[in-house]
Coordinates of C-alpha atoms and ligand atoms in Angstrom, one line a residue:
M29 CA -2.5 -26.0 15.6
R30 CA -1.0 -24.0 12.8
I31 CA -3.3 -21.5 11.1
L32 CA -3.0 -21.6 7.3
V33 CA -2.8 -18.3 5.4
L34 CA -4.1 -18.2 1.8
D35 CA -3.1 -14.9 0.2
T36 CA -5.3 -13.9 -2.7
T37 CA -3.6 -10.6 -3.5
L38 CA -2.9 -11.9 -7.0
R39 CA -6.4 -13.1 -7.6
D40 CA -9.1 -11.3 -5.6
G41 CA -6.7 -8.4 -5.0
E42 CA -6.1 -8.1 -8.7
Q43 CA -9.9 -7.9 -9.2
T44 CA -9.7 -4.5 -7.6
P45 CA -11.3 -2.0 -10.1
G46 CA -8.5 -0.5 -12.2
V47 CA -5.8 -3.0 -11.2
S48 CA -4.0 -5.1 -13.7
L49 CA -0.6 -6.7 -13.0
T50 CA 1.9 -7.9 -15.5
V51 CA 3.3 -11.4 -15.3
E52 CA 6.7 -10.1 -14.1
Q53 CA 5.0 -8.1 -11.4
K54 CA 2.9 -11.1 -10.3
V55 CA 6.1 -13.2 -10.1
M56 CA 7.8 -10.5 -7.9
I57 CA 4.8 -10.2 -5.6
A58 CA 4.6 -14.0 -5.3
E59 CA 8.3 -14.2 -4.3
T60 CA 7.6 -11.6 -1.7
L61 CA 4.6 -13.4 -0.4
D62 CA 6.6 -16.6 -0.2
S63 CA 9.3 -14.9 1.9
L64 CA 6.6 -13.4 4.0
G65 CA 5.6 -17.0 4.9
V66 CA 2.1 -17.4 3.5
D67 CA 1.1 -21.0 3.0
I68 CA -0.9 -20.8 -0.1
I69 CA -0.6 -18.2 -2.9
E70 CA -3.7 -17.9 -5.0
A71 CA -1.9 -16.6 -8.1
G72 CA -4.8 -15.9 -10.4
T73 CA -7.5 -17.6 -12.4
A74 CA -5.8 -19.7 -15.1
I75 CA -8.8 -19.8 -17.4
S76 CA -9.5 -16.1 -17.3
S77 CA -6.6 -14.8 -19.5
R78 CA -3.4 -15.7 -21.1
G79 CA -1.6 -13.4 -18.6
D80 CA -3.1 -15.2 -15.6
F81 CA -2.3 -18.6 -17.1
E82 CA 1.3 -17.5 -17.7
A83 CA 1.7 -15.9 -14.3
I84 CA 0.5 -19.1 -12.5
K85 CA 2.8 -21.2 -14.7
Q86 CA 5.9 -19.0 -14.1
I87 CA 5.2 -18.7 -10.3
S88 CA 4.8 -22.5 -10.2
E89 CA 8.2 -22.9 -11.9
R90 CA 9.9 -20.8 -9.2
G91 CA 10.0 -23.6 -6.7
L92 CA 8.6 -21.5 -3.9
K93 CA 7.7 -23.0 -0.5
A94 CA 4.1 -21.9 -0.8
E95 CA 1.4 -24.0 -2.5
I96 CA 0.5 -22.3 -5.8
C97 CA -3.2 -22.1 -6.3
S98 CA -5.5 -21.1 -9.2
F99 CA -9.1 -19.9 -8.7
A100 CA -11.7 -22.1 -10.6
R101 CA -15.4 -22.5 -11.0
I102 CA -17.0 -26.0 -11.0
K103 CA -16.2 -26.3 -14.6
K104 CA -14.0 -28.8 -16.5
E105 CA -12.3 -26.1 -18.5
D106 CA -11.3 -24.1 -15.4
I107 CA -9.8 -27.2 -13.9
D108 CA -7.9 -28.2 -17.0
S109 CA -6.5 -24.7 -17.3
A110 CA -5.3 -24.7 -13.7
A111 CA -3.7 -28.1 -14.2
D112 CA -2.1 -27.1 -17.5
A113 CA -0.6 -24.1 -15.8
N114 CA 1.0 -26.5 -13.3
A115 CA -0.8 -25.1 -10.3
D116 CA -0.5 -27.2 -7.1
S117 CA -4.1 -26.6 -6.2
I118 CA -7.4 -24.9 -7.0
F119 CA -9.7 -22.8 -4.9
M120 CA -12.9 -23.9 -6.5
V121 CA -16.2 -22.3 -5.6
A122 CA -19.7 -23.4 -6.2
P123 CA -22.6 -20.9 -5.9
S124 CA -24.5 -21.4 -2.7
S125 CA -27.0 -18.6 -2.3
D126 CA -30.2 -18.4 -4.4
Y127 CA -28.9 -15.2 -6.0
H128 CA -25.8 -17.0 -7.2
I129 CA -27.4 -20.3 -8.1
H130 CA -30.1 -18.6 -10.2
A131 CA -27.6 -16.3 -12.0
K132 CA -25.1 -19.1 -12.7
F133 CA -27.3 -22.1 -13.3
P134 CA -30.7 -20.8 -14.5
R135 CA -33.6 -23.1 -13.7
K136 CA -31.4 -25.5 -11.8
E137 CA -31.9 -26.7 -8.2
K138 CA -29.5 -26.9 -5.3
E139 CA -29.1 -30.7 -5.9
Y140 CA -27.7 -29.9 -9.3
V141 CA -25.0 -27.7 -7.7
I142 CA -24.0 -30.5 -5.4
E143 CA -23.8 -33.0 -8.3
K144 CA -21.7 -30.6 -10.4
S145 CA -19.4 -29.9 -7.5
I146 CA -18.8 -33.6 -6.8
E147 CA -18.0 -34.2 -10.4
A148 CA -15.7 -31.2 -10.6
I149 CA -13.8 -32.1 -7.4
E150 CA -13.3 -35.7 -8.6
Y151 CA -12.1 -34.5 -11.9
A152 CA -9.7 -32.0 -10.4
R153 CA -8.2 -34.8 -8.2
E154 CA -7.8 -37.0 -11.3
R155 CA -5.8 -34.1 -12.8
G156 CA -3.6 -34.2 -9.7
L157 CA -4.8 -31.0 -8.1
I158 CA -5.2 -30.3 -4.4
V159 CA -8.8 -29.0 -4.0
E160 CA -9.9 -26.3 -1.7
F161 CA -13.6 -26.2 -2.2
G162 CA -15.7 -23.2 -1.3
A163 CA -19.3 -22.2 -1.0
E164 CA -19.6 -18.8 -2.7
D165 CA -21.9 -16.2 -1.1
A166 CA -22.4 -18.6 1.7
S167 CA -23.3 -15.9 4.2
R168 CA -26.5 -15.1 2.2
A169 CA -27.3 -18.8 1.5
D170 CA -29.4 -21.3 3.4
F171 CA -26.9 -22.4 6.0
E172 CA -28.1 -26.0 6.0
F173 CA -27.5 -26.2 2.3
V174 CA -24.0 -24.7 2.7
I175 CA -23.3 -27.5 5.2
S176 CA -24.5 -30.2 2.8
L177 CA -22.5 -28.7 0.0
L178 CA -19.3 -28.5 1.9
K179 CA -19.8 -32.0 3.4
A180 CA -20.3 -33.3 -0.2
G181 CA -17.0 -31.6 -1.0
E182 CA -15.3 -33.3 2.0
E183 CA -16.7 -36.7 0.9
S184 CA -15.3 -36.1 -2.6
K185 CA -11.9 -35.6 -1.0
A186 CA -11.5 -31.8 -1.2
E187 CA -8.7 -31.0 1.2
R188 CA -10.0 -27.8 2.7
L189 CA -13.5 -26.4 2.8
T190 CA -14.2 -22.7 2.6
F191 CA -17.0 -20.4 3.8
A192 CA -17.0 -17.4 1.5
D193 CA -18.5 -14.1 2.7
T194 CA -18.5 -12.9 -0.8
V195 CA -20.3 -9.6 -0.3
G196 CA -19.0 -8.9 3.2
V197 CA -22.2 -9.2 5.3
L198 CA -21.0 -11.3 8.2
T199 CA -20.8 -10.0 11.7
P200 CA -18.4 -11.3 14.3
E201 CA -21.2 -13.1 16.2
K202 CA -22.5 -14.8 13.1
T203 CA -19.0 -15.8 12.1
E204 CA -18.4 -17.4 15.4
E205 CA -21.7 -19.4 15.2
I206 CA -21.0 -20.5 11.6
I207 CA -17.4 -21.6 12.2
K208 CA -18.3 -23.5 15.4
R209 CA -21.0 -25.4 13.6
L210 CA -18.8 -26.1 10.5
K211 CA -16.1 -27.4 12.8
K212 CA -18.6 -29.9 14.2
E213 CA -19.8 -31.0 10.8
I214 CA -16.5 -31.1 8.9
K215 CA -13.3 -32.9 9.8
K216 CA -11.1 -31.4 7.2
P217 CA -9.6 -27.9 7.6
V218 CA -12.2 -25.1 7.4
A219 CA -11.3 -21.8 5.9
I220 CA -12.9 -18.3 5.9
H221 CA -12.9 -15.8 3.1
C222 CA -14.1 -12.3 4.1
H223 CA -14.8 -9.0 2.3
D224 CA -14.8 -5.5 3.7
D225 CA -18.0 -4.1 2.5
F226 CA -19.0 -3.0 6.0
G227 CA -15.5 -2.6 7.3
L228 CA -15.7 -5.9 9.2
A229 CA -13.4 -8.1 7.2
T230 CA -10.6 -8.1 9.7
V231 CA -12.7 -8.6 12.8
N232 CA -14.8 -11.3 11.1
T233 CA -11.7 -13.2 10.1
V234 CA -10.2 -12.9 13.5
Y235 CA -13.5 -14.2 15.1
A236 CA -13.4 -17.1 12.6
V237 CA -9.9 -18.1 13.6
K238 CA -10.7 -17.6 17.3
S239 CA -13.7 -19.9 16.8
G240 CA -11.7 -22.7 15.3
A241 CA -11.1 -21.9 11.6
D242 CA -8.0 -23.6 10.3
E243 CA -7.3 -21.2 7.5
F244 CA -8.1 -17.7 6.4
H245 CA -8.0 -15.8 3.1
A246 CA -6.6 -12.3 2.9
T247 CA -4.8 -9.8 0.7
I248 CA -1.9 -7.4 1.3
N249 CA -3.3 -3.9 2.1
G250 CA -6.8 -5.4 2.0
I251 CA -7.1 -4.8 -1.8
G252 CA -9.9 -6.6 -3.6
E253 CA -13.2 -6.2 -5.3
R254 CA -15.4 -3.3 -4.2
A255 CA -14.3 -2.3 -0.6
G256 CA -11.7 -5.0 -0.7
N257 CA -10.8 -8.3 1.1
A258 CA -9.6 -8.9 4.6
A259 CA -6.1 -7.3 5.1
L260 CA -3.4 -9.8 5.8
E261 CA -1.2 -7.4 7.8
E262 CA -4.1 -6.4 10.1
I263 CA -5.2 -10.0 10.8
A264 CA -1.7 -11.2 11.4
M265 CA -1.0 -8.4 13.9
V266 CA -4.3 -8.6 15.7
L267 CA -4.1 -12.4 16.1
E268 CA -0.6 -12.3 17.5
F269 CA -0.6 -9.1 19.5
L270 CA -4.2 -8.9 20.8
Y271 CA -5.2 -12.6 20.9
G272 CA -1.8 -14.3 21.3
I273 CA -2.4 -16.6 18.3
K274 CA 0.9 -16.8 16.4
L275 CA 1.0 -17.3 12.6
N276 CA 3.9 -18.4 10.5
I277 CA 4.2 -14.9 9.0
N278 CA 7.5 -13.1 9.0
K279 CA 6.1 -9.8 10.4
E280 CA 9.2 -7.8 9.7
K281 CA 8.5 -8.2 5.9
L282 CA 4.9 -6.9 6.1
Y283 CA 5.7 -3.3 5.3
Q284 CA 7.9 -4.2 2.4
A285 CA 5.2 -6.4 1.0
S286 CA 2.7 -3.6 1.4
K287 CA 4.9 -1.1 -0.4
L288 CA 5.5 -3.5 -3.3
V289 CA 1.8 -4.2 -3.7
E290 CA 1.0 -0.5 -3.5
K291 CA 3.6 0.3 -6.1
F292 CA 2.5 -2.4 -8.6
T293 CA -1.2 -2.1 -8.2
R294 CA -1.1 1.7 -7.8
V295 CA -3.8 1.3 -5.1
V296 CA -2.6 3.9 -2.7
V297 CA -2.6 2.9 1.0
P298 CA -4.6 5.5 3.0
P299 CA -2.3 7.3 5.5
N300 CA -4.4 6.3 8.4
K301 CA -4.6 2.6 7.5
P302 CA -3.6 0.3 10.4
I303 CA -0.1 -1.2 10.4
V304 CA 0.9 -0.1 6.9
G305 CA -0.4 3.4 6.5
E306 CA 2.1 6.2 6.3
N307 CA 0.9 7.7 9.5
A308 CA 0.7 4.5 11.5
F309 CA 4.1 5.2 13.2
T310 CA 4.4 8.9 12.6
H311 CA 4.2 11.4 15.4
E312 CA 3.8 15.2 15.2
S313 CA 2.5 16.4 18.5
G314 CA 5.1 17.9 20.7
I315 CA 3.6 16.4 23.8
H316 CA 3.6 13.0 22.3
T317 CA 7.0 13.3 20.8
S318 CA 8.6 14.3 24.0
A319 CA 7.1 11.3 25.9
L320 CA 7.9 9.0 23.0
L321 CA 11.6 9.9 23.0
K322 CA 11.7 8.9 26.6
D323 CA 9.7 5.7 26.2
S324 CA 8.3 4.7 22.8
R325 CA 5.6 2.6 24.5
T326 CA 3.8 5.7 25.6
Y327 CA 2.2 6.4 22.2
E328 CA 2.9 3.2 20.2
P329 CA 1.1 -0.1 20.7
I330 CA 3.9 -2.0 19.0
S331 CA 7.4 -1.0 17.8
P332 CA 7.5 -0.1 14.1
E333 CA 10.6 -2.4 13.7
V334 CA 8.3 -5.4 14.3
I335 CA 6.9 -5.0 10.9
G336 CA 10.0 -3.6 9.3
R337 CA 9.3 0.1 9.6
K338 CA 10.8 3.1 11.3
R339 CA 9.3 5.6 13.6
V340 CA 8.8 9.0 11.9
L341 CA 8.8 12.3 13.8
V342 CA 7.4 15.1 11.7
L343 CA 7.4 18.7 12.6
G344 CA 4.3 20.8 12.3
K345 CA 2.2 23.2 14.2
H346 CA 2.1 20.7 17.1
A347 CA 5.9 20.5 17.2
G348 CA 7.7 20.8 20.5
R349 CA 11.3 21.4 21.6
A350 CA 12.1 17.7 21.9
S351 CA 11.2 16.9 18.3
V352 CA 13.2 19.8 17.0
E353 CA 16.2 18.7 19.0
A354 CA 15.8 15.2 17.7
I355 CA 15.6 16.3 14.1
L356 CA 18.5 18.8 14.6
K357 CA 20.6 15.9 15.9
E358 CA 19.6 13.8 12.9
L359 CA 20.6 16.5 10.5
G360 CA 23.9 17.0 12.3
Y361 CA 23.3 20.6 13.4
S362 CA 23.5 22.3 16.8
A363 CA 21.7 25.5 17.7
N364 CA 21.9 27.7 20.7
Q365 CA 18.8 28.5 22.8
Q366 CA 17.9 31.6 20.9
Q367 CA 18.2 29.9 17.5
M368 CA 16.2 26.9 18.8
D369 CA 13.3 29.3 19.8
E370 CA 13.4 30.9 16.3
I371 CA 13.4 27.5 14.5
L372 CA 10.5 26.3 16.6
L373 CA 8.6 29.5 15.9
R374 CA 9.1 29.3 12.2
I375 CA 8.1 25.6 12.0
K376 CA 4.9 26.3 13.9
E377 CA 4.1 29.3 11.7
L378 CA 4.5 27.1 8.6
G379 CA 2.3 24.4 10.2
D380 CA -0.3 27.0 11.2
R381 CA -0.7 28.1 7.6
G382 CA -1.9 24.6 6.9
K383 CA 1.2 23.4 5.2
R384 CA 2.7 20.0 5.5
V385 CA 6.1 20.6 7.1
T386 CA 8.6 18.5 5.3
D387 CA 12.2 17.6 6.1
A388 CA 13.1 20.0 3.4
D389 CA 11.3 22.8 5.1
V390 CA 12.9 22.0 8.5
K391 CA 16.3 21.9 6.8
T392 CA 15.6 25.2 5.1
I393 CA 14.4 26.8 8.3
V394 CA 17.3 25.5 10.3
E395 CA 19.8 26.6 7.7
T396 CA 18.2 30.0 7.4
V397 CA 18.1 30.5 11.1
L398 CA 21.6 29.3 11.6
Q399 CA 22.9 31.7 8.9
I400 CA 20.5 34.3 9.8
K401 CA 22.8 37.2 9.0
S402 CA 23.9 36.1 5.5
E403 CA 22.0 38.1 2.9
K404 CA 20.5 36.5 -0.1
K405 CA 23.1 36.6 -2.9
V406 CA 20.8 35.8 -5.7
K407 CA 17.6 37.8 -6.2
L408 CA 14.9 37.5 -8.9
E409 CA 14.3 40.8 -10.4
D410 CA 12.1 39.8 -13.4
F411 CA 10.9 36.7 -15.1
A412 CA 8.9 35.9 -18.2
I413 CA 7.9 32.8 -20.0
V414 CA 6.4 31.9 -23.4
T415 CA 4.9 28.5 -24.2
G416 CA 2.2 27.0 -26.4
K417 CA 1.3 24.2 -28.7
N418 CA 3.7 25.0 -31.5
T419 CA 6.1 27.1 -29.5
T420 CA 9.2 25.8 -27.8
P421 CA 8.9 26.9 -24.2
M422 CA 11.3 29.8 -23.6
A423 CA 12.1 31.6 -20.4
S424 CA 14.0 34.8 -19.7
V425 CA 15.2 35.9 -16.3
R426 CA 16.8 39.0 -14.8
L427 CA 18.7 38.2 -11.7
K428 CA 20.8 40.3 -9.3
I429 CA 23.8 38.3 -8.2
D430 CA 25.9 40.1 -5.6
G431 CA 24.4 43.3 -6.7
E432 CA 25.3 42.7 -10.4
E433 CA 22.6 42.3 -12.9
K434 CA 22.4 39.2 -15.2
I435 CA 19.9 38.6 -18.0
E436 CA 19.6 35.2 -19.6
T437 CA 17.2 33.3 -21.9
A438 CA 16.8 29.6 -22.3
I439 CA 14.5 27.0 -23.9
G440 CA 13.3 23.8 -22.3
V441 CA 11.0 20.8 -22.9
G442 CA 8.4 22.6 -20.8
P443 CA 8.0 25.9 -19.1
V444 CA 9.5 24.7 -15.8
D445 CA 12.5 23.2 -17.6
A446 CA 13.0 26.5 -19.5
A447 CA 12.8 28.6 -16.4
I448 CA 15.3 26.5 -14.5
N449 CA 17.7 26.4 -17.5
A450 CA 17.6 30.2 -17.7
I451 CA 18.5 30.6 -14.1
R452 CA 21.2 28.0 -14.3
R453 CA 22.7 29.8 -17.2
A454 CA 22.6 33.1 -15.4
V455 CA 24.5 31.8 -12.4
K456 CA 26.9 29.6 -14.4
S457 CA 29.9 31.8 -13.9
Y458 CA 29.3 31.8 -10.1
A459 CA 28.6 28.1 -9.4
D460 CA 28.0 24.8 -11.2
I461 CA 24.6 23.8 -9.8
K462 CA 23.1 20.4 -10.5
L463 CA 19.4 19.5 -10.0
V464 CA 19.3 16.2 -8.2
S465 CA 15.6 15.8 -7.8
Y466 CA 12.4 17.6 -8.6
H467 CA 9.1 16.7 -6.9
V468 CA 5.8 18.4 -7.3
E469 CA 2.5 17.9 -5.5
A470 CA -0.8 19.7 -5.7
I471 CA -2.0 20.5 -2.2
T472 CA -5.6 21.1 -3.0
G473 CA -7.7 19.5 -5.8
G474 CA -8.4 22.1 -8.5
T475 CA -6.6 23.7 -11.4
D476 CA -6.0 26.6 -9.1
A477 CA -4.4 24.3 -6.5
L478 CA -1.5 25.4 -4.5
V479 CA 1.5 23.4 -5.8
D480 CA 4.3 22.4 -3.6
V481 CA 7.6 22.0 -5.4
V482 CA 10.5 20.3 -3.5
I483 CA 13.8 20.2 -5.2
Q484 CA 17.3 19.0 -4.3
L485 CA 20.3 20.9 -5.7
K486 CA 23.9 19.8 -5.6
R487 CA 27.1 21.8 -5.8
G488 CA 30.2 19.8 -5.4
N489 CA 29.5 17.4 -2.6
R490 CA 26.9 19.5 -0.9
V491 CA 23.2 18.7 -1.5
V492 CA 20.4 21.0 -0.3
T493 CA 16.7 20.6 -0.3
A494 CA 14.4 23.6 -0.9
R495 CA 10.8 24.2 -1.6
G496 CA 8.5 26.7 -3.3
A497 CA 4.7 26.8 -2.9
R498 CA 2.6 28.8 -5.2
A499 CA -0.5 28.5 -7.3
D500 CA 1.7 28.9 -10.3
I501 CA 3.8 25.8 -10.9
V502 CA 6.6 27.7 -12.8
M503 CA 6.9 30.3 -10.1
A504 CA 6.9 27.6 -7.4
S505 CA 9.8 25.9 -9.2
V506 CA 11.7 29.1 -9.6
E507 CA 11.2 30.0 -6.0
A508 CA 12.5 26.6 -4.9
F509 CA 15.4 26.7 -7.2
L510 CA 16.5 30.2 -6.0
E511 CA 16.1 29.2 -2.4
G512 CA 18.4 26.3 -2.9
L513 CA 20.8 28.4 -4.9
N514 CA 21.1 30.9 -2.0
M515 CA 22.0 28.1 0.4
L516 CA 24.6 26.8 -2.0
I517 CA 26.3 30.0 -3.2
Ligands
LIG25 MN1 -13.7 -12.8 -2.9

């Protein structure tokens, strides 16, 4: 039996604190989800805002393979809104725990919730909507009531019935018990909706599927309210690789989907997140790398290519000869034994100082070592900067180029820009240098943070990467620029 996947990145995911997506972004994410192969895209809550309504409408017009769904409460206006937005279906929830019933329908009893639900489902069907009916906060509700509620939903011809662990308090054992019972009571497909408040969303969802659930809800990167929802990429990979349950998901698109959602929501994926985290297929240790290069299965449970990623080898204080050789090859360099030793030594030194060793560093180290005898042509003798609220930033530099002194002054939009302009002007007669990219990152958290500036410079067809790390952002930039300059001139 095929397991249905309802992706709620655009609804529960968008309810992540601080996240708000534009209609265009929602359409792009929906297209990606469709190509990923999810069966149902919960695209928003039509009644909640003009933007959500518009997004559901536009996504519905795209003619995607997936069923387009709107979230709804058991209210006529919610159903009308979803139908007017041309949604194929609604995921409609009724409160099931006492907390929810009392907060949403004061002074009403459980029977009232069942009555209202039946009315709403019937009305939604009249309006041509497929209904997935869910019990909200079911994990804290009286289970017998949840069963009656979902059975009433089934009798009113809801197509799918959902058990929502709204505040993420299920355990795998409880989930198994619940799903097995629901499967006995209900003939229509049963779905599970999990949250990650205790870090159990993935395992609970997996247990639900393993115990007979026909459908699960999830979001890309596990984004969602509070600690988030169950992460689609984790569930898909666990089910297939650890339990042998295949989904209809195009796994090689998982990483791309993760990156798109990260970019649009600005919810950064932690580096150690399973499957999609930056470090999930990154190796630094020399011992690991050397084994990996012989057989990648030694330190990888699955190949990164499976989910559309690439293995990354980084050099740091744990670097070994094998990883240096691999990276040298990638850069197109060759080094003799003595040079290799020197490169390795310098990389480890940098790593030992607590620095992240970037490709730019490796390249710089390698180039420095390979041209170990060439003296620096450009030296910074003096440097000054003026900036302020009503002052155009202005920098002056005194450089020694091939022993000859050069003094230049330049203005800029900011102090860094002014400094770079001044240096550029000073070396103009020697070389035409273009700044290709400039990237700055604070390594620690305060205003006294060490900032790491990585720049790319271009002269003719040659591009070099260089870095400067200082507590002073202007000096870090100048250092990086001069380092690059010395490689180019
Ligand atoms: Mn939810």
